[in-house]
Amino acid sequence: MTWGLKNELKQVPNQLDVYRSALENEKESINLYRKYLSEATDNESKKVFEYLIKQEEDHYAIIDQIVTLINHSEEWVESAEFGKREEY
């Protein structure tokens, strides 16, 4: 008797995959807003798209830093007491 249940395994993305996907989304948003900015005809629209581009660039920089920090922790382990480390 099978009870009609399916056992499906789903791939769960790791943390880095999620952040890298977020970086791609931010990049796509930046490119889209730049396209809209180039097509805008009035100053108010241009200001809005410039603002949105800046926001997305800030998001990208933050997420990129998170990726760097996560990568750093996965690539290198050392004693907190000893060793030369770059500043965070």
PDB file of C-alpha atoms in Angstrom:
ATOM      1  CA  MET A   1       0.000   0.000   0.000  1.00  0.00           C
ATOM      2  CA  THR A   2       1.521   3.395  -1.014  1.00  0.00           C
ATOM      3  CA  TRP A   3      -0.861   5.902   0.565  1.00  0.00           C
ATOM      4  CA  GLY A   4      -0.340   8.230  -2.410  1.00  0.00           C
ATOM      5  CA  LEU A   5       2.563  10.083  -0.813  1.00  0.00           C
ATOM      6  CA  LYS A   6       5.518  11.223  -2.882  1.00  0.00           C
ATOM      7  CA  ASN A   7       8.955  11.553  -1.456  1.00  0.00           C
ATOM      8  CA  GLU A   8      10.572  14.437  -3.316  1.00  0.00           C
ATOM      9  CA  LEU A   9      14.028  15.701  -2.540  1.00  0.00           C
ATOM     10  CA  LYS A  10      14.489  19.347  -3.237  1.00  0.00           C
ATOM     11  CA  GLN A  11      17.819  21.064  -3.525  1.00  0.00           C
ATOM     12  CA  VAL A  12      18.126  23.689  -0.813  1.00  0.00           C
ATOM     13  CA  PRO A  13      20.476  26.485  -1.868  1.00  0.00           C
ATOM     14  CA  ASN A  14      23.287  27.310   0.469  1.00  0.00           C
ATOM     15  CA  GLN A  15      23.691  30.779   1.912  1.00  0.00           C
ATOM     16  CA  LEU A  16      26.238  31.905  -0.690  1.00  0.00           C
ATOM     17  CA  ASP A  17      23.988  30.811  -3.548  1.00  0.00           C
ATOM     18  CA  VAL A  18      21.157  32.922  -2.158  1.00  0.00           C
ATOM     19  CA  TYR A  19      23.350  36.019  -1.832  1.00  0.00           C
ATOM     20  CA  ARG A  20      24.850  35.499  -5.287  1.00  0.00           C
ATOM     21  CA  SER A  21      21.352  35.261  -6.702  1.00  0.00           C
ATOM     22  CA  ALA A  22      20.474  38.496  -4.893  1.00  0.00           C
ATOM     23  CA  LEU A  23      23.542  40.135  -6.489  1.00  0.00           C
ATOM     24  CA  GLU A  24      22.296  39.122  -9.926  1.00  0.00           C
ATOM     25  CA  ASN A  25      18.852  40.554  -9.138  1.00  0.00           C
ATOM     26  CA  GLU A  26      20.405  43.835  -8.024  1.00  0.00           C
ATOM     27  CA  LYS A  27      22.491  43.974 -11.203  1.00  0.00           C
ATOM     28  CA  GLU A  28      19.396  43.383 -13.331  1.00  0.00           C
ATOM     29  CA  SER A  29      17.539  46.136 -11.472  1.00  0.00           C
ATOM     30  CA  ILE A  30      20.414  48.578 -11.964  1.00  0.00           C
ATOM     31  CA  ASN A  31      20.507  47.830 -15.692  1.00  0.00           C
ATOM     32  CA  LEU A  32      16.727  48.167 -15.988  1.00  0.00           C
ATOM     33  CA  TYR A  33      16.670  51.529 -14.184  1.00  0.00           C
ATOM     34  CA  ARG A  34      19.576  52.770 -16.305  1.00  0.00           C
ATOM     35  CA  LYS A  35      17.587  51.861 -19.416  1.00  0.00           C
ATOM     36  CA  TYR A  36      14.547  53.714 -18.072  1.00  0.00           C
ATOM     37  CA  LEU A  37      16.761  56.693 -17.168  1.00  0.00           C
ATOM     38  CA  SER A  38      18.101  56.875 -20.712  1.00  0.00           C
ATOM     39  CA  GLU A  39      14.526  56.843 -22.038  1.00  0.00           C
ATOM     40  CA  ALA A  40      13.137  59.370 -19.542  1.00  0.00           C
ATOM     41  CA  THR A  41      12.130  62.688 -21.030  1.00  0.00           C
ATOM     42  CA  ASP A  42      11.330  64.804 -17.965  1.00  0.00           C
ATOM     43  CA  ASN A  43      13.565  65.834 -15.087  1.00  0.00           C
ATOM     44  CA  GLU A  44      11.321  64.387 -12.372  1.00  0.00           C
ATOM     45  CA  SER A  45      11.420  60.923 -13.947  1.00  0.00           C
ATOM     46  CA  LYS A  46      15.176  61.184 -14.371  1.00  0.00           C
ATOM     47  CA  LYS A  47      15.578  62.073 -10.695  1.00  0.00           C
ATOM     48  CA  VAL A  48      13.472  59.085  -9.669  1.00  0.00           C
ATOM     49  CA  PHE A  49      15.508  56.669 -11.791  1.00  0.00           C
ATOM     50  CA  GLU A  50      18.798  58.162 -10.574  1.00  0.00           C
ATOM     51  CA  TYR A  51      17.596  57.670  -7.011  1.00  0.00           C
ATOM     52  CA  LEU A  52      16.553  54.069  -7.701  1.00  0.00           C
ATOM     53  CA  ILE A  53      19.894  53.317  -9.368  1.00  0.00           C
ATOM     54  CA  LYS A  54      21.750  54.668  -6.328  1.00  0.00           C
ATOM     55  CA  GLN A  55      19.630  52.560  -3.985  1.00  0.00           C
ATOM     56  CA  GLU A  56      20.242  49.396  -6.009  1.00  0.00           C
ATOM     57  CA  GLU A  57      23.983  50.136  -6.194  1.00  0.00           C
ATOM     58  CA  ASP A  58      24.034  50.495  -2.411  1.00  0.00           C
ATOM     59  CA  HIS A  59      22.185  47.188  -2.043  1.00  0.00           C
ATOM     60  CA  TYR A  60      24.647  45.548  -4.421  1.00  0.00           C
ATOM     61  CA  ALA A  61      27.630  46.836  -2.416  1.00  0.00           C
ATOM     62  CA  ILE A  62      26.154  45.576   0.866  1.00  0.00           C
ATOM     63  CA  ILE A  63      25.337  42.133  -0.486  1.00  0.00           C
ATOM     64  CA  ASP A  64      28.737  41.923  -2.187  1.00  0.00           C
ATOM     65  CA  GLN A  65      30.394  42.638   1.173  1.00  0.00           C
ATOM     66  CA  ILE A  66      28.302  39.905   2.799  1.00  0.00           C
ATOM     67  CA  VAL A  67      29.453  37.462   0.098  1.00  0.00           C
ATOM     68  CA  THR A  68      33.075  38.468   0.738  1.00  0.00           C
ATOM     69  CA  LEU A  69      32.701  37.931   4.483  1.00  0.00           C
ATOM     70  CA  ILE A  70      31.034  34.543   4.052  1.00  0.00           C
ATOM     71  CA  ASN A  71      33.679  33.479   1.543  1.00  0.00           C
ATOM     72  CA  HIS A  72      36.395  34.626   3.900  1.00  0.00           C
ATOM     73  CA  SER A  73      35.050  32.509   6.737  1.00  0.00           C
ATOM     74  CA  GLU A  74      34.817  29.438   4.495  1.00  0.00           C
ATOM     75  CA  GLU A  75      38.259  29.870   2.940  1.00  0.00           C
ATOM     76  CA  TRP A  76      40.409  30.605   5.962  1.00  0.00           C
ATOM     77  CA  VAL A  77      40.310  29.524   9.566  1.00  0.00           C
ATOM     78  CA  GLU A  78      42.947  30.646  12.020  1.00  0.00           C
ATOM     79  CA  SER A  79      43.327  31.317  15.669  1.00  0.00           C
ATOM     80  CA  ALA A  80      41.762  34.601  16.702  1.00  0.00           C
ATOM     81  CA  GLU A  81      44.699  35.103  19.024  1.00  0.00           C
ATOM     82  CA  PHE A  82      47.448  34.613  16.449  1.00  0.00           C
ATOM     83  CA  GLY A  83      47.973  35.507  12.836  1.00  0.00           C
ATOM     84  CA  LYS A  84      47.700  38.515  10.603  1.00  0.00           C
ATOM     85  CA  ARG A  85      44.211  39.262   9.352  1.00  0.00           C
ATOM     86  CA  GLU A  86      42.861  41.966   7.120  1.00  0.00           C
ATOM     87  CA  GLU A  87      40.574  44.540   8.699  1.00  0.00           C
ATOM     88  CA  TYR A  88      36.812  44.112   8.363  1.00  0.00           C
TER      89      TYR A  88
END
